[in-house]
Amino acid sequence: MISLSDTQKIGMGLTGFGVFFLFFGMILFFDKALLAIGNVLFVAGLSFVIGLERTFRFFFQKHKMKATGFFLGGVLIVLIGWPLIGMILEIYGFFLLFRGFFPVVVGFIRRVPVLGYLLNLPGISSVSLVLHVTTEACSGFHSTDITLVEMHQK
C-alpha cells in the first residue's frame, strides 16, 4: 500500500472533487461556475499531491510551454466566462501535457480484469495499440515497443 502524507491526502481529495466538478459541469451543458470550480480544485489538488515546486517544474518545462499555454489559457478562458472554448483549449493542452502518461495508463488498464478484456477486443485493441505507439513516438520510442507492435500485427 502506498503511504501518503496528510498534504497528499488533501490533494487527492481536491483533485477528485475537481474532476467531479469538471465532469458535472460538462454534463450540465458547460456550466461555467462548475467548470471554474473544477479547474481551480484540480490545479490546487495537483499542487498538493506533487508539491508546488514540482508542479511549476512540470508545467513550465521548455518543451511543454505550448501545452501549458493551452491548458492554463483554457482555465483562464473558463474563468472569464467562455466555457466551451475554454474547455476545448484545456482538453487539447491536457492531452499535450500528459501524453507521456497514456502508455502507462493503457498498460495498467490492460491488466485490470474486465477493462483489460474490453481493451483486447478486435476493434478497440488496434486503437489502443495505435494510441500506445503514437504517444511513445512523441515521448521517445523504445525498440522493445517496435517488436510488440510487429508481434501484434502478425
PDB file of C-alpha atoms in Angstrom:
ATOM      1  CA  MET A   1       0.000   0.000   0.000  1.00  0.00           C
ATOM      2  CA  ILE A   2       1.220   3.482  -0.812  1.00  0.00           C
ATOM      3  CA  SER A   3       1.602   5.746   2.192  1.00  0.00           C
ATOM      4  CA  LEU A   4       0.516   9.315   1.630  1.00  0.00           C
ATOM      5  CA  SER A   5       1.207  12.333   3.768  1.00  0.00           C
ATOM      6  CA  ASP A   6      -1.691  14.407   5.044  1.00  0.00           C
ATOM      7  CA  THR A   7      -0.980  17.059   2.407  1.00  0.00           C
ATOM      8  CA  GLN A   8      -1.096  14.449  -0.351  1.00  0.00           C
ATOM      9  CA  LYS A   9      -4.366  13.069   1.013  1.00  0.00           C
ATOM     10  CA  ILE A  10      -5.867  16.551   0.884  1.00  0.00           C
ATOM     11  CA  GLY A  11      -4.517  16.901  -2.652  1.00  0.00           C
ATOM     12  CA  MET A  12      -6.123  13.630  -3.732  1.00  0.00           C
ATOM     13  CA  GLY A  13      -9.441  14.844  -2.342  1.00  0.00           C
ATOM     14  CA  LEU A  14      -9.145  18.210  -4.072  1.00  0.00           C
ATOM     15  CA  THR A  15      -8.173  16.567  -7.370  1.00  0.00           C
ATOM     16  CA  GLY A  16     -11.064  14.115  -7.100  1.00  0.00           C
ATOM     17  CA  PHE A  17     -13.552  16.887  -6.399  1.00  0.00           C
ATOM     18  CA  GLY A  18     -12.030  18.886  -9.271  1.00  0.00           C
ATOM     19  CA  VAL A  19     -12.550  16.026 -11.717  1.00  0.00           C
ATOM     20  CA  PHE A  20     -16.097  15.549 -10.380  1.00  0.00           C
ATOM     21  CA  PHE A  21     -16.969  19.233 -10.830  1.00  0.00           C
ATOM     22  CA  LEU A  22     -15.418  19.289 -14.322  1.00  0.00           C
ATOM     23  CA  PHE A  23     -17.399  16.207 -15.342  1.00  0.00           C
ATOM     24  CA  PHE A  24     -20.605  17.502 -13.762  1.00  0.00           C
ATOM     25  CA  GLY A  25     -20.092  20.907 -15.386  1.00  0.00           C
ATOM     26  CA  MET A  26     -19.765  19.283 -18.811  1.00  0.00           C
ATOM     27  CA  ILE A  27     -22.838  17.124 -18.217  1.00  0.00           C
ATOM     28  CA  LEU A  28     -24.859  20.244 -17.367  1.00  0.00           C
ATOM     29  CA  PHE A  29     -24.107  21.839 -20.747  1.00  0.00           C
ATOM     30  CA  PHE A  30     -20.812  23.521 -19.826  1.00  0.00           C
ATOM     31  CA  ASP A  31     -21.977  25.328 -16.714  1.00  0.00           C
ATOM     32  CA  LYS A  32     -19.249  27.935 -16.253  1.00  0.00           C
ATOM     33  CA  ALA A  33     -19.454  28.066 -12.447  1.00  0.00           C
ATOM     34  CA  LEU A  34     -18.988  24.306 -12.036  1.00  0.00           C
ATOM     35  CA  LEU A  35     -16.196  24.231 -14.616  1.00  0.00           C
ATOM     36  CA  ALA A  36     -14.397  27.111 -12.917  1.00  0.00           C
ATOM     37  CA  ILE A  37     -14.638  25.400  -9.514  1.00  0.00           C
ATOM     38  CA  GLY A  38     -13.443  22.143 -11.066  1.00  0.00           C
ATOM     39  CA  ASN A  39     -10.458  23.818 -12.711  1.00  0.00           C
ATOM     40  CA  VAL A  40      -9.364  25.553  -9.521  1.00  0.00           C
ATOM     41  CA  LEU A  41      -9.768  22.392  -7.441  1.00  0.00           C
ATOM     42  CA  PHE A  42      -7.922  20.226  -9.992  1.00  0.00           C
ATOM     43  CA  VAL A  43      -4.889  22.516 -10.234  1.00  0.00           C
ATOM     44  CA  ALA A  44      -4.831  23.061  -6.453  1.00  0.00           C
ATOM     45  CA  GLY A  45      -5.089  19.319  -5.837  1.00  0.00           C
ATOM     46  CA  LEU A  46      -2.264  18.596  -8.250  1.00  0.00           C
ATOM     47  CA  SER A  47      -0.136  21.137  -6.410  1.00  0.00           C
ATOM     48  CA  PHE A  48      -0.903  19.489  -3.079  1.00  0.00           C
ATOM     49  CA  VAL A  49      -0.159  15.978  -4.358  1.00  0.00           C
ATOM     50  CA  ILE A  50       3.196  16.597  -6.024  1.00  0.00           C
ATOM     51  CA  GLY A  51       4.191  19.845  -4.322  1.00  0.00           C
ATOM     52  CA  LEU A  52       4.405  23.423  -5.554  1.00  0.00           C
ATOM     53  CA  GLU A  53       7.963  23.206  -6.851  1.00  0.00           C
ATOM     54  CA  ARG A  54       7.346  20.016  -8.831  1.00  0.00           C
ATOM     55  CA  THR A  55       4.113  21.456 -10.191  1.00  0.00           C
ATOM     56  CA  PHE A  56       5.927  24.527 -11.505  1.00  0.00           C
ATOM     57  CA  ARG A  57       8.727  22.378 -12.908  1.00  0.00           C
ATOM     58  CA  PHE A  58       6.189  20.108 -14.625  1.00  0.00           C
ATOM     59  CA  PHE A  59       4.131  22.876 -16.218  1.00  0.00           C
ATOM     60  CA  PHE A  60       6.972  25.219 -17.152  1.00  0.00           C
ATOM     61  CA  GLN A  61       9.436  22.892 -18.855  1.00  0.00           C
ATOM     62  CA  LYS A  62      10.762  24.318 -22.090  1.00  0.00           C
ATOM     63  CA  HIS A  63       9.289  21.565 -24.291  1.00  0.00           C
ATOM     64  CA  LYS A  64       5.881  21.766 -22.561  1.00  0.00           C
ATOM     65  CA  MET A  65       5.325  25.523 -22.841  1.00  0.00           C
ATOM     66  CA  LYS A  66       2.840  25.174 -25.716  1.00  0.00           C
ATOM     67  CA  ALA A  67       0.821  22.572 -23.792  1.00  0.00           C
ATOM     68  CA  THR A  68       0.935  24.655 -20.621  1.00  0.00           C
ATOM     69  CA  GLY A  69      -0.236  27.710 -22.554  1.00  0.00           C
ATOM     70  CA  PHE A  70      -3.237  25.860 -23.946  1.00  0.00           C
ATOM     71  CA  PHE A  71      -4.133  24.254 -20.602  1.00  0.00           C
ATOM     72  CA  LEU A  72      -3.783  27.326 -18.398  1.00  0.00           C
ATOM     73  CA  GLY A  73      -5.211  29.553 -21.142  1.00  0.00           C
ATOM     74  CA  GLY A  74      -8.259  27.299 -21.262  1.00  0.00           C
ATOM     75  CA  VAL A  75      -8.606  27.549 -17.482  1.00  0.00           C
ATOM     76  CA  LEU A  76      -8.409  31.344 -17.735  1.00  0.00           C
ATOM     77  CA  ILE A  77     -10.979  31.486 -20.531  1.00  0.00           C
ATOM     78  CA  VAL A  78     -13.357  29.306 -18.483  1.00  0.00           C
ATOM     79  CA  LEU A  79     -12.874  31.638 -15.516  1.00  0.00           C
ATOM     80  CA  ILE A  80     -13.594  34.649 -17.754  1.00  0.00           C
ATOM     81  CA  GLY A  81     -16.905  33.092 -18.811  1.00  0.00           C
ATOM     82  CA  TRP A  82     -16.497  31.288 -22.143  1.00  0.00           C
ATOM     83  CA  PRO A  83     -16.720  27.667 -21.029  1.00  0.00           C
ATOM     84  CA  LEU A  84     -16.973  25.856 -24.370  1.00  0.00           C
ATOM     85  CA  ILE A  85     -13.934  27.499 -25.955  1.00  0.00           C
ATOM     86  CA  GLY A  86     -12.015  27.244 -22.691  1.00  0.00           C
ATOM     87  CA  MET A  87     -12.710  23.532 -22.299  1.00  0.00           C
ATOM     88  CA  ILE A  88     -11.655  22.802 -25.880  1.00  0.00           C
ATOM     89  CA  LEU A  89      -8.336  24.578 -25.286  1.00  0.00           C
ATOM     90  CA  GLU A  90      -7.966  22.965 -21.888  1.00  0.00           C
ATOM     91  CA  ILE A  91      -8.572  19.423 -23.179  1.00  0.00           C
ATOM     92  CA  TYR A  92      -6.077  19.945 -26.001  1.00  0.00           C
ATOM     93  CA  GLY A  93      -3.491  21.232 -23.529  1.00  0.00           C
ATOM     94  CA  PHE A  94      -4.235  18.351 -21.154  1.00  0.00           C
ATOM     95  CA  PHE A  95      -3.553  15.783 -23.880  1.00  0.00           C
ATOM     96  CA  LEU A  96      -0.340  17.558 -24.859  1.00  0.00           C
ATOM     97  CA  LEU A  97       0.825  17.753 -21.241  1.00  0.00           C
ATOM     98  CA  PHE A  98       0.025  14.199 -20.221  1.00  0.00           C
ATOM     99  CA  ARG A  99       0.631  12.283 -23.464  1.00  0.00           C
ATOM    100  CA  GLY A 100       3.681  10.660 -21.936  1.00  0.00           C
ATOM    101  CA  PHE A 101       1.472   9.022 -19.295  1.00  0.00           C
ATOM    102  CA  PHE A 102      -1.025   7.480 -21.725  1.00  0.00           C
ATOM    103  CA  PRO A 103       1.077   4.350 -22.478  1.00  0.00           C
ATOM    104  CA  VAL A 104       1.397   3.720 -18.751  1.00  0.00           C
ATOM    105  CA  VAL A 105      -2.360   4.137 -18.269  1.00  0.00           C
ATOM    106  CA  VAL A 106      -3.190   1.850 -21.220  1.00  0.00           C
ATOM    107  CA  GLY A 107      -0.732  -0.757 -19.901  1.00  0.00           C
ATOM    108  CA  PHE A 108      -2.300  -0.561 -16.442  1.00  0.00           C
ATOM    109  CA  ILE A 109      -5.851  -0.819 -17.780  1.00  0.00           C
ATOM    110  CA  ARG A 110      -4.861  -3.890 -19.828  1.00  0.00           C
ATOM    111  CA  ARG A 111      -4.016  -5.644 -16.538  1.00  0.00           C
ATOM    112  CA  VAL A 112      -7.383  -4.876 -14.915  1.00  0.00           C
ATOM    113  CA  PRO A 113      -9.637  -7.949 -15.415  1.00  0.00           C
ATOM    114  CA  VAL A 114     -12.798  -6.541 -17.051  1.00  0.00           C
ATOM    115  CA  LEU A 115     -11.257  -3.446 -18.639  1.00  0.00           C
ATOM    116  CA  GLY A 116      -8.304  -5.461 -19.978  1.00  0.00           C
ATOM    117  CA  TYR A 117     -10.726  -7.788 -21.737  1.00  0.00           C
ATOM    118  CA  LEU A 118     -12.502  -4.801 -23.301  1.00  0.00           C
ATOM    119  CA  LEU A 119      -9.218  -3.275 -24.486  1.00  0.00           C
ATOM    120  CA  ASN A 120      -8.255  -6.569 -26.132  1.00  0.00           C
ATOM    121  CA  LEU A 121     -11.412  -6.759 -28.281  1.00  0.00           C
ATOM    122  CA  PRO A 122     -10.553  -6.634 -32.017  1.00  0.00           C
ATOM    123  CA  GLY A 123     -11.543  -3.042 -32.873  1.00  0.00           C
ATOM    124  CA  ILE A 124     -10.538  -1.477 -29.569  1.00  0.00           C
ATOM    125  CA  SER A 125      -7.247  -3.378 -29.420  1.00  0.00           C
ATOM    126  CA  SER A 126      -5.952  -1.792 -32.612  1.00  0.00           C
ATOM    127  CA  VAL A 127      -6.978   1.709 -31.465  1.00  0.00           C
ATOM    128  CA  SER A 128      -5.354   1.307 -28.041  1.00  0.00           C
ATOM    129  CA  LEU A 129      -2.204  -0.100 -29.662  1.00  0.00           C
ATOM    130  CA  VAL A 130      -2.018   2.844 -32.081  1.00  0.00           C
ATOM    131  CA  LEU A 131      -2.556   5.244 -29.162  1.00  0.00           C
ATOM    132  CA  HIS A 132       0.218   3.470 -27.256  1.00  0.00           C
ATOM    133  CA  VAL A 133       2.631   3.591 -30.193  1.00  0.00           C
ATOM    134  CA  THR A 134       1.768   7.188 -31.156  1.00  0.00           C
ATOM    135  CA  THR A 135       2.301   8.525 -27.650  1.00  0.00           C
ATOM    136  CA  GLU A 136       5.518   6.549 -27.285  1.00  0.00           C
ATOM    137  CA  ALA A 137       6.745   8.028 -30.568  1.00  0.00           C
ATOM    138  CA  CYS A 138       6.022  11.525 -29.284  1.00  0.00           C
ATOM    139  CA  SER A 139       7.708  10.960 -25.946  1.00  0.00           C
ATOM    140  CA  GLY A 140      10.643   8.775 -27.015  1.00  0.00           C
ATOM    141  CA  PHE A 141      10.101   5.497 -28.848  1.00  0.00           C
ATOM    142  CA  HIS A 142      11.707   2.348 -27.448  1.00  0.00           C
ATOM    143  CA  SER A 143      12.944  -0.548 -29.576  1.00  0.00           C
ATOM    144  CA  THR A 144      11.022  -3.099 -27.487  1.00  0.00           C
ATOM    145  CA  ASP A 145       7.787  -1.376 -28.469  1.00  0.00           C
ATOM    146  CA  ILE A 146       8.543  -1.995 -32.142  1.00  0.00           C
ATOM    147  CA  THR A 147       8.758  -5.731 -31.554  1.00  0.00           C
ATOM    148  CA  LEU A 148       5.472  -5.668 -29.607  1.00  0.00           C
ATOM    149  CA  VAL A 149       3.755  -3.870 -32.493  1.00  0.00           C
ATOM    150  CA  GLU A 150       5.199  -6.284 -35.047  1.00  0.00           C
ATOM    151  CA  MET A 151       4.115  -9.273 -32.935  1.00  0.00           C
ATOM    152  CA  HIS A 152       0.591  -7.850 -32.573  1.00  0.00           C
ATOM    153  CA  GLN A 153       0.240  -7.278 -36.315  1.00  0.00           C
ATOM    154  CA  LYS A 154       1.120 -10.907 -37.187  1.00  0.00           C
TER     155      LYS A 154
END
